[in-house]
XYZ file of C-alpha atoms in Angstrom:
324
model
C 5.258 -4.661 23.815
C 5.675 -7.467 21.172
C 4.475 -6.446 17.285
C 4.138 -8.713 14.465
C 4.696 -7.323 11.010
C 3.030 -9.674 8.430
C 3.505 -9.440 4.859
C 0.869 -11.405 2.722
C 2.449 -13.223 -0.101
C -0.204 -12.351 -2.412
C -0.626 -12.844 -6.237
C -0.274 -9.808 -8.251
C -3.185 -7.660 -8.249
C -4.720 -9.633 -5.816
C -4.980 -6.403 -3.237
C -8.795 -7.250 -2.536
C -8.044 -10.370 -0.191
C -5.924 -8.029 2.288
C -9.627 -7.221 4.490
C -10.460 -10.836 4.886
C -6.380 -11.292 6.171
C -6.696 -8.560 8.364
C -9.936 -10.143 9.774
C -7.783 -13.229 10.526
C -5.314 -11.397 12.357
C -8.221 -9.526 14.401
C -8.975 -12.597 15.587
C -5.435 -12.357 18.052
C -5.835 -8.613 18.735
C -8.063 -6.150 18.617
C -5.092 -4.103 17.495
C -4.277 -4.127 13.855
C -3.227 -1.680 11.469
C -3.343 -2.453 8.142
C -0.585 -1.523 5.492
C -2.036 -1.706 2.143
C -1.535 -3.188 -0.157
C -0.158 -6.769 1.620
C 1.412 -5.908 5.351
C -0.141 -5.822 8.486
C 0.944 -4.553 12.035
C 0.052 -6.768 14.804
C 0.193 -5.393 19.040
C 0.191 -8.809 20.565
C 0.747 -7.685 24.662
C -2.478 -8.379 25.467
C -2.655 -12.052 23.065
C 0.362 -13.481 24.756
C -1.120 -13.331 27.797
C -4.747 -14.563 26.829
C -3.665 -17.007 24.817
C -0.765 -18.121 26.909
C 1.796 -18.543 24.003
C 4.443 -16.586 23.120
C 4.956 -14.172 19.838
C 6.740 -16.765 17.615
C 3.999 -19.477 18.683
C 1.221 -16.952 17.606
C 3.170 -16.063 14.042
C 2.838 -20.044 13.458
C -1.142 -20.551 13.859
C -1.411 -16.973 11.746
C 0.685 -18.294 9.284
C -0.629 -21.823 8.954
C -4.683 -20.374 8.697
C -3.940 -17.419 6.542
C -2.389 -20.812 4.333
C -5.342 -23.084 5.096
C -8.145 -20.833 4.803
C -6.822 -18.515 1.876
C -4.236 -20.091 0.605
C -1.999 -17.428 1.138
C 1.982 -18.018 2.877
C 3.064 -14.724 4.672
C 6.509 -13.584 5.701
C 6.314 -12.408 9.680
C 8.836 -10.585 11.599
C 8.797 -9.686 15.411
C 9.926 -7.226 17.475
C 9.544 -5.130 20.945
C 8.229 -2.299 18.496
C 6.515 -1.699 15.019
C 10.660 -0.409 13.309
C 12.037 -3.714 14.256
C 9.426 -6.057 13.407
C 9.312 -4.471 10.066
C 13.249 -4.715 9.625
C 13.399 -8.606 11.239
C 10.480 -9.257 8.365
C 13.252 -8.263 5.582
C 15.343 -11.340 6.390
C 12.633 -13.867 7.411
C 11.614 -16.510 5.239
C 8.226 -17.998 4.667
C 7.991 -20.727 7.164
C 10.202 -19.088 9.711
C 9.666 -15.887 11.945
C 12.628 -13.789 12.559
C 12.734 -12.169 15.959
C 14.390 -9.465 17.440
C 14.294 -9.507 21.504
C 13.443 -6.640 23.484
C 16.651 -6.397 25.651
C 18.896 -3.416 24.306
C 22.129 -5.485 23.483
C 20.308 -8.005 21.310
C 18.566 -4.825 19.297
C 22.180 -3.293 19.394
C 23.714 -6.323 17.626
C 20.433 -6.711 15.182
C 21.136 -3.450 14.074
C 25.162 -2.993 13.877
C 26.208 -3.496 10.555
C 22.682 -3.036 8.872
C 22.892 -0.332 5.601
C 21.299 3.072 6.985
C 18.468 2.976 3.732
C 17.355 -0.679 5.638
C 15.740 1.833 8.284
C 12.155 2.678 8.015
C 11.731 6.067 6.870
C 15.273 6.578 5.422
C 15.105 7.330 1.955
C 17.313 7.452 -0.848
C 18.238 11.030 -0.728
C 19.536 11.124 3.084
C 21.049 7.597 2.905
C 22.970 9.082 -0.298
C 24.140 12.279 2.271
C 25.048 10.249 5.444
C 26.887 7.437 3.073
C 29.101 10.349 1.605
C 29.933 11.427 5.645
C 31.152 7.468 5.847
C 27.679 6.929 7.877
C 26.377 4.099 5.939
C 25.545 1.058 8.925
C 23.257 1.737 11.471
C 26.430 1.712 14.295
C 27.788 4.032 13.109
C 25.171 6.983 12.724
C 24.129 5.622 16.728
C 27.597 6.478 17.665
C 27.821 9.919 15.865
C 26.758 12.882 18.076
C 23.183 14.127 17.072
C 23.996 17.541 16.335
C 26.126 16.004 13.807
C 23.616 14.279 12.151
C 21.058 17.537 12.392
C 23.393 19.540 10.444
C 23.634 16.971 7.416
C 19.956 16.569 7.577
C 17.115 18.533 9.227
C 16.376 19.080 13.269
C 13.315 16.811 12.860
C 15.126 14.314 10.872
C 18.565 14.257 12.925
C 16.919 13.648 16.068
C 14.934 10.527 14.678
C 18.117 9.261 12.847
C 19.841 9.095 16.529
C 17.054 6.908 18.423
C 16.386 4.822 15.610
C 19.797 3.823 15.483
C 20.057 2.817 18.886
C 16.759 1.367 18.876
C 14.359 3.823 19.914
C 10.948 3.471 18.040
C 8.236 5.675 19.320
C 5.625 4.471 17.020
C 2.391 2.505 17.481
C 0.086 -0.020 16.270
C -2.379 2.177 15.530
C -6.057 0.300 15.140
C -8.360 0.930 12.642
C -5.735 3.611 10.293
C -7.165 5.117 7.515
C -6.426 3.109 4.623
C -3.677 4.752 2.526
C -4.252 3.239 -0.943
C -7.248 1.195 -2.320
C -7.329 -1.277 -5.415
C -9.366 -2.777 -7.861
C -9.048 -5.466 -10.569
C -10.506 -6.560 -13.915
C -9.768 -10.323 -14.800
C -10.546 -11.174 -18.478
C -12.475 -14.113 -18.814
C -9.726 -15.129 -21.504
C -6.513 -13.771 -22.583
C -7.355 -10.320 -24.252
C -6.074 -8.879 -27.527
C -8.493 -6.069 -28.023
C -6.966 -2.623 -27.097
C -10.996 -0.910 -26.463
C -11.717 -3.581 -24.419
C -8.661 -3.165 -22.058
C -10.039 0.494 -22.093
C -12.976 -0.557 -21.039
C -11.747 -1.894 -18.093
C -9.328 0.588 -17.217
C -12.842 2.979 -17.260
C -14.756 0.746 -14.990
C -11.840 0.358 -12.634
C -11.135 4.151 -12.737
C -15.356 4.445 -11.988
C -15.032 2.075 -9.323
C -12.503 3.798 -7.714
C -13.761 6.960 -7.907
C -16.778 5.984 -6.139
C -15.779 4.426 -3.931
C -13.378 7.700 -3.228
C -16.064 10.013 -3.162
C -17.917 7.584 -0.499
C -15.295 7.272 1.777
C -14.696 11.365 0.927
C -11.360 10.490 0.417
C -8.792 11.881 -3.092
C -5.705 10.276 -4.593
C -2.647 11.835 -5.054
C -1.221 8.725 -7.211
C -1.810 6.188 -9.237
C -0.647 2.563 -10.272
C -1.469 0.705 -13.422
C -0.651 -2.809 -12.891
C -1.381 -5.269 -16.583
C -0.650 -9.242 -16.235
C -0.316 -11.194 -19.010
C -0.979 -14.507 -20.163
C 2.655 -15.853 -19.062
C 1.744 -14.353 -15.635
C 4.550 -11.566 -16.119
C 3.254 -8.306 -14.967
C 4.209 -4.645 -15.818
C 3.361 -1.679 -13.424
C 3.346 1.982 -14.047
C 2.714 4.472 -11.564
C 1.522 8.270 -12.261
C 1.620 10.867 -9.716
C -1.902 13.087 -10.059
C -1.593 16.769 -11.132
C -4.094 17.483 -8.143
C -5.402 14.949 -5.436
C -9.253 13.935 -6.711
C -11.566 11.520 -6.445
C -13.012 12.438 -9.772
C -13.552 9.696 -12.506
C -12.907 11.505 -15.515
C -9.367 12.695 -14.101
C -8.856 9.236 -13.183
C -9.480 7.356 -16.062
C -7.235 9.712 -18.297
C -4.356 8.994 -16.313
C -4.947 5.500 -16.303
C -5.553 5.333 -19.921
C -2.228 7.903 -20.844
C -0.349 4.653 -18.425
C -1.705 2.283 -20.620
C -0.588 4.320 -24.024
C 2.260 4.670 -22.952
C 3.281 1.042 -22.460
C 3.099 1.193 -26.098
C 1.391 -2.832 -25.859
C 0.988 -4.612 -29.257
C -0.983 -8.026 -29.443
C -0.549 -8.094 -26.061
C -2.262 -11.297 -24.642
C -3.299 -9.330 -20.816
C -5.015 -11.807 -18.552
C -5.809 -8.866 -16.166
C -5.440 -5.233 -15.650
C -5.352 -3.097 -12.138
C -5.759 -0.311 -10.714
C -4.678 1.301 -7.534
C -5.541 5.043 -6.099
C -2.378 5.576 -3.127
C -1.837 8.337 -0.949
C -5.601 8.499 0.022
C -6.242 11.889 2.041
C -9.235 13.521 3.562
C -11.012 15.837 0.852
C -11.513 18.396 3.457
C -8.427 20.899 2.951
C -7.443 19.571 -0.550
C -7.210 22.143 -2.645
C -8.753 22.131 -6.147
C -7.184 24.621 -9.485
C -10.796 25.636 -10.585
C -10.793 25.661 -14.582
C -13.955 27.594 -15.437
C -14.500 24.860 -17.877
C -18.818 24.669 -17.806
C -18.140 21.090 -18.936
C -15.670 20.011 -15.881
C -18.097 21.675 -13.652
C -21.539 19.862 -15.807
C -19.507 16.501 -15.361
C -18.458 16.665 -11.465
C -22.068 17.591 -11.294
C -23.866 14.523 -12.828
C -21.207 12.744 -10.731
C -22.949 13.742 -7.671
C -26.256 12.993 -8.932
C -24.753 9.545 -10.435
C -23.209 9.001 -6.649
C -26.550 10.044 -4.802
C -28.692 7.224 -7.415
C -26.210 4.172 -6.860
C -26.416 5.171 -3.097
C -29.830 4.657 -2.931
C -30.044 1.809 -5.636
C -27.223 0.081 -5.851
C -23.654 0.222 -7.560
C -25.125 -1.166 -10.932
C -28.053 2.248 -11.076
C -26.200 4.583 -13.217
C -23.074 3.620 -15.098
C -21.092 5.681 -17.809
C -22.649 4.936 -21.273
C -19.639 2.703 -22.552
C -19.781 0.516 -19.728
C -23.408 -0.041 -20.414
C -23.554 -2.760 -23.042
């Protein structure tokens, strides 16, 4: 199996273009999974064949239409399996694809030396514990014994640590993944000053989101604030949700505490984002209920609200600031 991992070099806040990339890429496989909010996975055993080119031939047309048709460039790495092609994207370049081959001693000499936290999945915590054991390259935790590395981690955790080392990546391109995190974004028309208006935006993209939530019965567990200003610097600020929802009111307050808290005077903002990440199912997400008649009276006309713009459009029913 050869897999592509693409990166889209995207502006910031510029999430919305990633369906029309992934579209591109469709157009080689059938099997795509999408990593919002800029990567892609590509499967390409069945496009080498068809197409009769080879994986580093196929990253070159990608790259060059993604560029001609969207204007985007794109960083590609490829691999025998999804962990490599991500880690051989790391040190690629835009313009050139890094490859890994698929025959054991070139994946054992990709990965000697390599820092353990530049493996997918390792995070800061267990790199910290294997680095004080003196297992901080990837060579050396695939030469220490696996109960070894159980006992200064978990079972579960252990066991991966030993095959990814050496190589081992049971994961999949997985077509058609639910999308884990979905954006929205509110260019001024010119540089903005006024504090209610950036309000107003961060309440139409917290409405917006929470529609489009409750559509896809989907809630957040996080958000992200992103605000770029007129010298195209950008701050982001991310808030993790006291609950997962999909309601708009609990939305837009944590976007607009984000915002307060950045503590922005005269702040020329060109644009402000927003971006609801770690998307679940609703089913089995629990709710704290707050016997509050006015929660319950607002999640309420939310369902009627949802129920009009599904039958009229997005524009029916829209909360009364948001109006004028």
């Amino acid at each position: 199996m050869t897999t592509l991992y693409v990166r889209f070099l995207l502006p910031p806040m510029y999430e919305a273009a990633l369906p029309r990339l992934i579209a591109l890429l469709g157009e080689f496989s059938p099997t795509v999974e999408a990593l919002p909010p800029d990567a892609a996975l590509v499967d390409l055993g069945g496009a080498v064949r068809y197409f009769g080119r080879d994986a580093v031939e196929l990253a070159a047309v990608i790259r060059v239409r993604a560029l001609a048709l969207y204007g985007v460039e794109c960083v590609i790495g490829a691999g025998p399996g999804p962990m490599l092609a991500r880690m051989a994207a790391r040190t690629a370049t835009p313009g050139v694809t890094r490859v890994v081959p698929g025959d054991p001693g070139a994946v054992a000499e990709f990965l000697a030396g390599q820092p353990v936290a530049a493996l997918p999945g390792v995070g800061a915590a267990t790199a910290r514990t294997l680095c004080e054991y003196g297992l901080d390259t990837l060579d050396r935790v695939a030469a220490a014994p696996q109960g070894t590395l159980q006992r200064l981690t978990t079972a579960r955790i252990g066991r991966e640590l030993h095959e990814k080392a050496r190589g081992v990546d049971r994961t999949r391109v997985t077509p058609n993944a639910a999308t884990r995190s979905t954006a929205a974004e509110r260019p001024f028309p010119r540089d903005e000053l006024d504090p209610y208006r950036h309000r107003r935006a961060l309440l139409s993209l917290a409405d917006e989101l929470g529609a489009r939530l409750r559509d896809g019965k989907q809630v957040c567990r996080s958000l992200t604030l992103t605000v770029r200003y007129a010298d195209r610097s950008t701050t982001t600020r991310s808030r993790t949700l006291p609950e997962p929802t999909a309601h708009t009111t609990a939305l837009s307050t944590a976007a607009y505490r984000m915002y307060e808290a950045l503590g922005l005077q005269r702040a020329r903002v060109r644009a402000l984002g927003l971006r609801a990440e770690g998307l679940r199912p609703v089913e089995g997400s629990a709710r704290q209920l707050t016997f509050d008649p006015a929660d319950e009276k607002a999640r309420a006309l939310e369902a009627v609200a949802d129920r009009a713009r599904a039958r009229f459009g997005p524009g029916a029913i829209v909360p009364g600031r948001l109006a004028a």
